[in-house]
Amino acid sequence: MEEKATKSLNFIEEIVEKDLESGKVKSVVTRFPPEPNGYLHIGHAKAICLDFGLAEKYKGKCNLRFDDTNPVKEDVEYIDSIKEDIQWLGFSWGDREYYASDYFGKLMDFAIELIRRGLAYVDDQTSEEIAQQKGTPTEAGKESPFRNRSVEENLDLFQRMNAGEFDEGCRVLRAKIDMTSSNMHLRDPIIYRIIKRSHHRTGDKWNVYPMYDFAHGQSDYFEGVTHSCCTLEFIPHRPLYNWLVDQLKEGEYRPNQYEFNRLNLTYTVMSKRKLLQLVEEKYVDGWDDPRMPTISGLRRRGYTSDSIRNFVDTIGYTKYLALNDFGLLENAVREDLNKTATRVMGVLDPVKLIITNYPEGQVEELETVNNPEKPEEGSRNIPFSRELYIERNDFMEDPPKKFFRLGPGREVRLKSAYIIKCEDFKKNEETGEIEEIYCTYDPETKSGSGISRKVKGTLHWVSSEHAFDAEVKLYDRLFTDENPDGHKDKSFLDFLNTDSLKILKGCKLEPGLKDAKPGDRFQFTRLGYFTVDKKDFIQGKPVFVRTVTLKDSWAKLSKKQ
RNA sequence: UGUCCGAUGGUGUAAUGGUAGCACUUAUGAUUUUGGUUCAUACAGUCAAGGUUCGAAUCCUUGUCGGACAACCA
């Protein structure tokens, strides 16, 4: 029997296993808590894989909980996209779709209880005054003049805040903790503020809304969450999280917060605010633009959910900052698509090639393998004729030694067809453009005939009469800098790649591709992986999006020279 | 001049006091009707200095460097 190499655990899995073994928790409950104020990006995918993955691995549960405590920023339109993305990644929250707003009543009760215990007070100051008293990371804060109001007055004021008697910004409810704490979050944090805005779920029921810190840990507690995972920047919030849970909890049970490093990728930005800016200022074509690092963008680009999950799996979870190479993600999708994508032929930059000794009007159906990695997927026929298209850069008038393609007097194989020899070509003397290439073919060397000889190169091609014209979109990275966010004096927008989308028209594709459907994925032989764009799809007129190129050692070689 | 978190090849991660390993990248070669895939080989790392120990990437001390924290955002 073969022993399976056990993959080492990440530090959170270790904690979970320890807690399970010691009996500290009976079963794992996690939660994924998106704020419905934007689309999910691949950084969220990392969190989703952890939260849902933990539940899956240890046979626990993961709740989906929308963190909807701020009606100013949030919108229902985002809720559907978030759910779609999680499902597409292959995870399920069952019937546990929750909202922080489900707990507004309980949170209000808890706030009132804190006031009664003298642990919360209403502050009448402006946000500027409060900010000033807050101190700085190196200087202690000062106590608010309203800090020691009577319980009765606090109760009355808070109730009137919620009744709508005061304008936004006039008063807040603060927890009474410690203005001299070295942790800024413990300096009497604001826990409720007045917002007179309709909430997508609770309508106009409330005039006050809890802050994140006052909602998150308590929601975890209400749901019986055991392991509450978030990113590193919440480390300083943990003492507040614990303080609040301590005030709230009745028995032994408590949720615990653990922090892991967020995902950063080279050549992109990952903050929702910046992604929103790219969308609103129309630098991209929407949240699902194939250049965006959003889940919907990657999906439209042709990424598979498996490739994203594999990628997340390889980058891991640690406690220190990382900037992951975008190439790693590309590698993950190549690895997946190499196994699954049907090989087809398409010529993106066509030049006509005429086989002078091939009978005019003759058409042959040639057999070609669908996927050499999966022989069980069989083969199909493609038409071959006297006039073909090949890729313009597969011909050179005066090729260097290491160019294994077509040039005067040179022989190459046409994939799944014949060996051809270049006899002549026609060049436009004014523009220098090659207009036609003339070849002869060797009928003996038909693919599969068993008769062949060594030729250096194999080219892809399509029959000109049978090809259909299509539009192909080539996307490149959105930014020219590895870390567009990492410059003090410059905005990430200064590094926008102005050449990140090329639209090719009149590409010549093999006839079967005419029926391709949105979401179909192919490998265009020798070029890369392509998918059919979902957006504005018209039956019979598919537009192809390049997911990623194939690795290209020739491009590397020729660049070096 | 605060508090907290962290530091392992170019990048991302393992090793939980006992042989520093893996993936990607890079380089070279083999196979190949995709300059793809696959396979083989090579390059390359424990932030620094002390200490504890038979033995330290791991524990302790000090330093260095990086990051987070001063929204009525999450």
mmCIF file of N, CA, C and O in Angstrom, chain A residues 37-115:
data_model
loop_
_atom_site.group_PDB
_atom_site.id
_atom_site.type_symbol
_atom_site.label_atom_id
_atom_site.label_comp_id
_atom_site.label_asym_id
_atom_site.label_seq_id
_atom_site.Cartn_x
_atom_site.Cartn_y
_atom_site.Cartn_z
ATOM 1 N N ASN A 37 -20.788 45.672 -0.333
ATOM 2 C CA ASN A 37 -20.493 46.998 -0.879
ATOM 3 C C ASN A 37 -19.573 46.919 -2.082
ATOM 4 O O ASN A 37 -18.931 47.890 -2.450
ATOM 5 N N GLY A 38 -19.456 45.735 -2.673
ATOM 6 C CA GLY A 38 -18.592 45.582 -3.834
ATOM 7 C C GLY A 38 -18.565 44.127 -4.233
ATOM 8 O O GLY A 38 -19.194 43.293 -3.566
ATOM 9 N N TYR A 39 -17.853 43.862 -5.320
ATOM 10 C CA TYR A 39 -17.744 42.479 -5.777
ATOM 11 C C TYR A 39 -16.584 41.791 -5.088
ATOM 12 O O TYR A 39 -15.608 42.440 -4.693
ATOM 13 N N LEU A 40 -16.687 40.506 -4.958
ATOM 14 C CA LEU A 40 -15.627 39.728 -4.332
ATOM 15 C C LEU A 40 -14.414 39.643 -5.258
ATOM 16 O O LEU A 40 -14.553 39.510 -6.466
ATOM 17 N N HIS A 41 -13.217 39.710 -4.662
ATOM 18 C CA HIS A 41 -12.007 39.531 -5.459
ATOM 19 C C HIS A 41 -11.256 38.298 -5.002
ATOM 20 O O HIS A 41 -11.692 37.597 -4.089
ATOM 21 N N ILE A 42 -10.117 38.060 -5.643
ATOM 22 C CA ILE A 42 -9.430 36.801 -5.383
ATOM 23 C C ILE A 42 -8.906 36.735 -3.952
ATOM 24 O O ILE A 42 -8.721 35.657 -3.395
ATOM 25 N N GLY A 43 -8.720 37.911 -3.333
ATOM 26 C CA GLY A 43 -8.364 37.920 -1.920
ATOM 27 C C GLY A 43 -9.483 37.334 -1.068
ATOM 28 O O GLY A 43 -9.236 36.610 -0.098
ATOM 29 N N HIS A 44 -10.721 37.648 -1.455
ATOM 30 C CA HIS A 44 -11.859 37.041 -0.759
ATOM 31 C C HIS A 44 -11.885 35.533 -1.000
ATOM 32 O O HIS A 44 -12.272 34.775 -0.114
ATOM 33 N N ALA A 45 -11.480 35.141 -2.215
ATOM 34 C CA ALA A 45 -11.453 33.708 -2.516
ATOM 35 C C ALA A 45 -10.540 32.990 -1.528
ATOM 36 O O ALA A 45 -10.834 31.886 -1.068
ATOM 37 N N LYS A 46 -9.457 33.658 -1.174
ATOM 38 C CA LYS A 46 -8.542 33.067 -0.204
ATOM 39 C C LYS A 46 -9.242 32.881 1.148
ATOM 40 O O LYS A 46 -9.109 31.842 1.790
ATOM 41 N N ALA A 47 -9.988 33.900 1.561
ATOM 42 C CA ALA A 47 -10.723 33.811 2.833
ATOM 43 C C ALA A 47 -11.818 32.756 2.747
ATOM 44 O O ALA A 47 -12.030 31.981 3.685
ATOM 45 N N ILE A 48 -12.511 32.718 1.607
ATOM 46 C CA ILE A 48 -13.587 31.749 1.420
ATOM 47 C C ILE A 48 -13.037 30.325 1.510
ATOM 48 O O ILE A 48 -13.612 29.458 2.170
ATOM 49 N N CYS A 49 -11.895 30.103 0.855
ATOM 50 C CA CYS A 49 -11.290 28.765 0.891
ATOM 51 C C CYS A 49 -10.918 28.370 2.317
ATOM 52 O O CYS A 49 -10.984 27.194 2.666
ATOM 53 N N LEU A 50 -10.539 29.343 3.116
ATOM 54 C CA LEU A 50 -10.196 29.028 4.504
ATOM 55 C C LEU A 50 -11.466 28.768 5.319
ATOM 56 O O LEU A 50 -11.589 27.732 5.970
ATOM 57 N N ASP A 51 -12.401 29.705 5.267
ATOM 58 C CA ASP A 51 -13.596 29.592 6.102
ATOM 59 C C ASP A 51 -14.434 28.366 5.736
ATOM 60 O O ASP A 51 -14.806 27.576 6.605
ATOM 61 N N PHE A 52 -14.733 28.237 4.444
ATOM 62 C CA PHE A 52 -15.522 27.084 4.022
ATOM 63 C C PHE A 52 -14.697 25.803 4.028
ATOM 64 O O PHE A 52 -15.202 24.721 4.312
ATOM 65 N N GLY A 53 -13.401 25.966 3.691
ATOM 66 C CA GLY A 53 -12.526 24.804 3.642
ATOM 67 C C GLY A 53 -12.350 24.160 5.009
ATOM 68 O O GLY A 53 -12.343 22.936 5.135
ATOM 69 N N LEU A 54 -12.227 24.998 6.032
ATOM 70 C CA LEU A 54 -12.095 24.494 7.411
ATOM 71 C C LEU A 54 -13.333 23.683 7.785
ATOM 72 O O LEU A 54 -13.244 22.584 8.334
ATOM 73 N N ALA A 55 -14.504 24.245 7.462
ATOM 74 C CA ALA A 55 -15.757 23.575 7.788
ATOM 75 C C ALA A 55 -15.848 22.237 7.052
ATOM 76 O O ALA A 55 -16.225 21.219 7.629
ATOM 77 N N GLU A 56 -15.449 22.253 5.786
ATOM 78 C CA GLU A 56 -15.495 21.026 4.982
ATOM 79 C C GLU A 56 -14.556 19.974 5.556
ATOM 80 O O GLU A 56 -14.931 18.824 5.773
ATOM 81 N N LYS A 57 -13.340 20.397 5.815
ATOM 82 C CA LYS A 57 -12.302 19.461 6.230
ATOM 83 C C LYS A 57 -12.604 18.840 7.591
ATOM 84 O O LYS A 57 -12.322 17.672 7.820
ATOM 85 N N TYR A 58 -13.166 19.638 8.493
ATOM 86 C CA TYR A 58 -13.383 19.130 9.850
ATOM 87 C C TYR A 58 -14.850 18.859 10.131
ATOM 88 O O TYR A 58 -15.272 18.790 11.286
ATOM 89 N N LYS A 59 -15.613 18.722 9.029
ATOM 90 C CA LYS A 59 -17.022 18.350 9.134
ATOM 91 C C LYS A 59 -17.812 19.273 10.054
ATOM 92 O O LYS A 59 -18.586 18.829 10.889
ATOM 93 N N GLY A 60 -17.536 20.549 9.900
ATOM 94 C CA GLY A 60 -18.274 21.537 10.669
ATOM 95 C C GLY A 60 -19.188 22.324 9.759
ATOM 96 O O GLY A 60 -19.658 21.804 8.741
ATOM 97 N N LYS A 61 -19.425 23.570 10.120
ATOM 98 C CA LYS A 61 -20.303 24.401 9.317
ATOM 99 C C LYS A 61 -19.666 25.769 9.082
ATOM 100 O O LYS A 61 -18.924 26.266 9.917
ATOM 101 N N CYS A 62 -19.992 26.327 7.937
ATOM 102 C CA CYS A 62 -19.562 27.702 7.672
ATOM 103 C C CYS A 62 -20.787 28.525 7.296
ATOM 104 O O CYS A 62 -21.503 28.190 6.352
ATOM 105 N N ASN A 63 -21.022 29.575 8.057
ATOM 106 C CA ASN A 63 -22.148 30.464 7.764
ATOM 107 C C ASN A 63 -21.750 31.537 6.776
ATOM 108 O O ASN A 63 -20.621 32.018 6.794
ATOM 109 N N LEU A 64 -22.695 31.890 5.934
ATOM 110 C CA LEU A 64 -22.506 33.093 5.124
ATOM 111 C C LEU A 64 -23.198 34.213 5.880
ATOM 112 O O LEU A 64 -24.392 34.137 6.171
ATOM 113 N N ARG A 65 -22.447 35.216 6.272
ATOM 114 C CA ARG A 65 -23.069 36.323 7.003
ATOM 115 C C ARG A 65 -22.695 37.653 6.375
ATOM 116 O O ARG A 65 -21.523 38.032 6.359
ATOM 117 N N PHE A 66 -23.694 38.315 5.852
ATOM 118 C CA PHE A 66 -23.450 39.625 5.267
ATOM 119 C C PHE A 66 -23.297 40.641 6.385
ATOM 120 O O PHE A 66 -24.143 40.744 7.265
ATOM 121 N N ASP A 67 -22.189 41.354 6.321
ATOM 122 C CA ASP A 67 -21.871 42.328 7.358
ATOM 123 C C ASP A 67 -22.470 43.674 6.944
ATOM 124 O O ASP A 67 -21.766 44.560 6.464
ATOM 125 N N ASP A 68 -23.770 43.794 7.141
ATOM 126 C CA ASP A 68 -24.483 44.942 6.575
ATOM 127 C C ASP A 68 -24.855 45.965 7.641
ATOM 128 O O ASP A 68 -26.024 46.230 7.890
ATOM 129 N N THR A 69 -23.834 46.539 8.267
ATOM 130 C CA THR A 69 -24.079 47.481 9.359
ATOM 131 C C THR A 69 -24.038 48.929 8.906
ATOM 132 O O THR A 69 -24.209 49.828 9.717
ATOM 133 N N ASN A 70 -23.776 49.163 7.626
ATOM 134 C CA ASN A 70 -23.663 50.549 7.158
ATOM 135 C C ASN A 70 -24.477 50.785 5.890
ATOM 136 O O ASN A 70 -23.980 50.635 4.775
ATOM 137 N N PRO A 71 -25.746 51.172 6.049
ATOM 138 C CA PRO A 71 -26.641 51.329 4.896
ATOM 139 C C PRO A 71 -26.184 52.398 3.908
ATOM 140 O O PRO A 71 -26.661 52.434 2.784
ATOM 141 N N VAL A 72 -25.239 53.242 4.322
ATOM 142 C CA VAL A 72 -24.758 54.277 3.410
ATOM 143 C C VAL A 72 -23.982 53.670 2.244
ATOM 144 O O VAL A 72 -24.017 54.157 1.123
ATOM 145 N N LYS A 73 -23.275 52.595 2.543
ATOM 146 C CA LYS A 73 -22.377 52.040 1.528
ATOM 147 C C LYS A 73 -22.902 50.772 0.870
ATOM 148 O O LYS A 73 -22.356 50.337 -0.146
ATOM 149 N N GLU A 74 -23.900 50.176 1.463
ATOM 150 C CA GLU A 74 -24.241 48.833 1.029
ATOM 151 C C GLU A 74 -25.445 48.792 0.098
ATOM 152 O O GLU A 74 -26.277 49.687 0.102
ATOM 153 N N ASP A 75 -25.509 47.739 -0.662
ATOM 154 C CA ASP A 75 -26.548 47.657 -1.663
ATOM 155 C C ASP A 75 -26.886 46.198 -1.973
ATOM 156 O O ASP A 75 -26.004 45.342 -1.994
ATOM 157 N N VAL A 76 -28.189 45.945 -2.233
ATOM 158 C CA VAL A 76 -28.605 44.567 -2.555
ATOM 159 C C VAL A 76 -27.943 44.034 -3.814
ATOM 160 O O VAL A 76 -27.728 42.839 -3.935
ATOM 161 N N GLU A 77 -27.602 44.915 -4.759
ATOM 162 C CA GLU A 77 -27.040 44.420 -6.023
ATOM 163 C C GLU A 77 -25.802 43.567 -5.762
ATOM 164 O O GLU A 77 -25.479 42.668 -6.533
ATOM 165 N N TYR A 78 -25.100 43.866 -4.677
ATOM 166 C CA TYR A 78 -23.874 43.131 -4.407
ATOM 167 C C TYR A 78 -24.138 41.768 -3.792
ATOM 168 O O TYR A 78 -23.313 40.864 -3.904
ATOM 169 N N ILE A 79 -25.281 41.634 -3.150
ATOM 170 C CA ILE A 79 -25.547 40.377 -2.442
ATOM 171 C C ILE A 79 -25.617 39.206 -3.405
ATOM 172 O O ILE A 79 -25.005 38.157 -3.185
ATOM 173 N N ASP A 80 -26.320 39.396 -4.504
ATOM 174 C CA ASP A 80 -26.452 38.306 -5.474
ATOM 175 C C ASP A 80 -25.106 37.921 -6.080
ATOM 176 O O ASP A 80 -24.810 36.747 -6.262
ATOM 177 N N SER A 81 -24.307 38.940 -6.388
ATOM 178 C CA SER A 81 -23.020 38.625 -7.008
ATOM 179 C C SER A 81 -22.134 37.870 -6.027
ATOM 180 O O SER A 81 -21.408 36.948 -6.414
ATOM 181 N N ILE A 82 -22.197 38.239 -4.758
ATOM 182 C CA ILE A 82 -21.381 37.564 -3.750
ATOM 183 C C ILE A 82 -21.792 36.096 -3.626
ATOM 184 O O ILE A 82 -20.963 35.194 -3.613
ATOM 185 N N LYS A 83 -23.093 35.869 -3.602
ATOM 186 C CA LYS A 83 -23.568 34.480 -3.489
ATOM 187 C C LYS A 83 -23.175 33.661 -4.713
ATOM 188 O O LYS A 83 -22.741 32.510 -4.596
ATOM 189 N N GLU A 84 -23.314 34.283 -5.872
ATOM 190 C CA GLU A 84 -22.959 33.577 -7.107
ATOM 191 C C GLU A 84 -21.483 33.186 -7.099
ATOM 192 O O GLU A 84 -21.112 32.066 -7.476
ATOM 193 N N ASP A 85 -20.647 34.123 -6.659
ATOM 194 C CA ASP A 85 -19.214 33.854 -6.669
ATOM 195 C C ASP A 85 -18.832 32.723 -5.720
ATOM 196 O O ASP A 85 -17.979 31.898 -6.039
ATOM 197 N N ILE A 86 -19.441 32.709 -4.543
ATOM 198 C CA ILE A 86 -19.109 31.653 -3.579
ATOM 199 C C ILE A 86 -19.527 30.287 -4.138
ATOM 200 O O ILE A 86 -18.777 29.314 -4.067
ATOM 201 N N GLN A 87 -20.722 30.252 -4.716
ATOM 202 C CA GLN A 87 -21.197 28.992 -5.283
ATOM 203 C C GLN A 87 -20.333 28.546 -6.443
ATOM 204 O O GLN A 87 -20.029 27.362 -6.594
ATOM 205 N N TRP A 88 -19.949 29.517 -7.256
ATOM 206 C CA TRP A 88 -19.116 29.167 -8.401
ATOM 207 C C TRP A 88 -17.790 28.561 -7.947
ATOM 208 O O TRP A 88 -17.260 27.655 -8.570
ATOM 209 N N LEU A 89 -17.282 29.077 -6.822
ATOM 210 C CA LEU A 89 -16.039 28.512 -6.297
ATOM 211 C C LEU A 89 -16.251 27.099 -5.751
ATOM 212 O O LEU A 89 -15.297 26.390 -5.475
ATOM 213 N N GLY A 90 -17.509 26.725 -5.610
ATOM 214 C CA GLY A 90 -17.804 25.350 -5.221
ATOM 215 C C GLY A 90 -18.114 25.168 -3.744
ATOM 216 O O GLY A 90 -17.985 24.068 -3.218
ATOM 217 N N PHE A 91 -18.509 26.238 -3.078
ATOM 218 C CA PHE A 91 -18.825 26.116 -1.657
ATOM 219 C C PHE A 91 -20.305 26.361 -1.396
ATOM 220 O O PHE A 91 -20.990 27.006 -2.192
ATOM 221 N N SER A 92 -20.775 25.830 -0.269
ATOM 222 C CA SER A 92 -22.189 25.949 0.046
ATOM 223 C C SER A 92 -22.388 26.326 1.512
ATOM 224 O O SER A 92 -21.709 25.806 2.394
ATOM 225 N N TRP A 93 -23.312 27.235 1.760
ATOM 226 C CA TRP A 93 -23.603 27.635 3.136
ATOM 227 C C TRP A 93 -24.923 27.019 3.601
ATOM 228 O O TRP A 93 -25.423 27.358 4.667
ATOM 229 N N GLY A 94 -25.449 26.109 2.769
ATOM 230 C CA GLY A 94 -26.699 25.444 3.159
ATOM 231 C C GLY A 94 -27.804 26.459 3.369
ATOM 232 O O GLY A 94 -28.004 27.345 2.550
ATOM 233 N N ASP A 95 -28.510 26.330 4.481
ATOM 234 C CA ASP A 95 -29.589 27.292 4.754
ATOM 235 C C ASP A 95 -29.121 28.401 5.686
ATOM 236 O O ASP A 95 -29.902 29.164 6.209
ATOM 237 N N ARG A 96 -27.804 28.472 5.883
ATOM 238 C CA ARG A 96 -27.300 29.437 6.867
ATOM 239 C C ARG A 96 -26.856 30.735 6.201
ATOM 240 O O ARG A 96 -25.681 31.078 6.189
ATOM 241 N N GLU A 97 -27.822 31.427 5.636
ATOM 242 C CA GLU A 97 -27.549 32.742 5.055
ATOM 243 C C GLU A 97 -28.006 33.790 6.057
ATOM 244 O O GLU A 97 -29.203 33.990 6.271
ATOM 245 N N TYR A 98 -27.059 34.416 6.702
ATOM 246 C CA TYR A 98 -27.380 35.350 7.776
ATOM 247 C C TYR A 98 -26.956 36.764 7.424
ATOM 248 O O TYR A 98 -26.186 37.004 6.494
ATOM 249 N N TYR A 99 -27.459 37.674 8.220
ATOM 250 C CA TYR A 99 -27.124 39.090 8.048
ATOM 251 C C TYR A 99 -26.846 39.671 9.421
ATOM 252 O O TYR A 99 -27.567 39.361 10.376
ATOM 253 N N ALA A 100 -25.836 40.496 9.522
ATOM 254 C CA ALA A 100 -25.591 41.165 10.795
ATOM 255 C C ALA A 100 -26.864 41.916 11.200
ATOM 256 O O ALA A 100 -27.180 42.039 12.389
ATOM 257 N N SER A 101 -27.601 42.390 10.204
ATOM 258 C CA SER A 101 -28.825 43.139 10.513
ATOM 259 C C SER A 101 -29.899 42.257 11.163
ATOM 260 O O SER A 101 -30.836 42.770 11.773
ATOM 261 N N ASP A 102 -29.757 40.926 11.032
ATOM 262 C CA ASP A 102 -30.673 40.028 11.758
ATOM 263 C C ASP A 102 -30.549 40.255 13.262
ATOM 264 O O ASP A 102 -31.460 39.934 14.020
ATOM 265 N N TYR A 103 -29.395 40.745 13.686
ATOM 266 C CA TYR A 103 -29.114 40.840 15.121
ATOM 267 C C TYR A 103 -29.229 42.269 15.656
ATOM 268 O O TYR A 103 -28.829 42.526 16.788
ATOM 269 N N PHE A 104 -29.755 43.170 14.858
ATOM 270 C CA PHE A 104 -29.823 44.564 15.311
ATOM 271 C C PHE A 104 -30.585 44.686 16.634
ATOM 272 O O PHE A 104 -30.212 45.465 17.505
ATOM 273 N N GLY A 105 -31.637 43.900 16.781
ATOM 274 C CA GLY A 105 -32.421 43.943 18.028
ATOM 275 C C GLY A 105 -31.601 43.488 19.224
ATOM 276 O O GLY A 105 -31.536 44.166 20.258
ATOM 277 N N LYS A 106 -30.948 42.354 19.052
ATOM 278 C CA LYS A 106 -30.124 41.826 20.142
ATOM 279 C C LYS A 106 -28.964 42.759 20.473
ATOM 280 O O LYS A 106 -28.579 42.904 21.636
ATOM 281 N N LEU A 107 -28.418 43.359 19.448
ATOM 282 C CA LEU A 107 -27.281 44.260 19.663
ATOM 283 C C LEU A 107 -27.733 45.503 20.428
ATOM 284 O O LEU A 107 -27.037 46.003 21.305
ATOM 285 N N MET A 108 -28.938 45.963 20.088
ATOM 286 C CA MET A 108 -29.512 47.112 20.795
ATOM 287 C C MET A 108 -29.711 46.767 22.273
ATOM 288 O O MET A 108 -29.343 47.550 23.162
ATOM 289 N N ASP A 109 -30.258 45.576 22.528
ATOM 290 C CA ASP A 109 -30.449 45.139 23.919
ATOM 291 C C ASP A 109 -29.120 45.117 24.668
ATOM 292 O O ASP A 109 -29.038 45.537 25.823
ATOM 293 N N PHE A 110 -28.101 44.622 23.971
ATOM 294 C CA PHE A 110 -26.787 44.521 24.599
ATOM 295 C C PHE A 110 -26.214 45.921 24.887
ATOM 296 O O PHE A 110 -25.630 46.168 25.949
ATOM 297 N N ALA A 111 -26.420 46.825 23.956
ATOM 298 C CA ALA A 111 -25.936 48.197 24.148
ATOM 299 C C ALA A 111 -26.607 48.816 25.375
ATOM 300 O O ALA A 111 -25.953 49.469 26.203
ATOM 301 N N ILE A 112 -27.909 48.591 25.493
ATOM 302 C CA ILE A 112 -28.647 49.139 26.643
ATOM 303 C C ILE A 112 -28.142 48.526 27.940
ATOM 304 O O ILE A 112 -27.963 49.210 28.954
ATOM 305 N N GLU A 113 -27.852 47.226 27.850
ATOM 306 C CA GLU A 113 -27.312 46.535 29.023
ATOM 307 C C GLU A 113 -25.957 47.141 29.432
ATOM 308 O O GLU A 113 -25.682 47.347 30.616
ATOM 309 N N LEU A 114 -25.126 47.445 28.449
ATOM 310 C CA LEU A 114 -23.832 48.071 28.760
ATOM 311 C C LEU A 114 -24.032 49.427 29.425
ATOM 312 O O LEU A 114 -23.319 49.776 30.374
ATOM 313 N N ILE A 115 -24.999 50.201 28.934
ATOM 314 C CA ILE A 115 -25.289 51.503 29.556
ATOM 315 C C ILE A 115 -25.689 51.287 31.017
ATOM 316 O O ILE A 115 -25.184 51.947 31.925
#
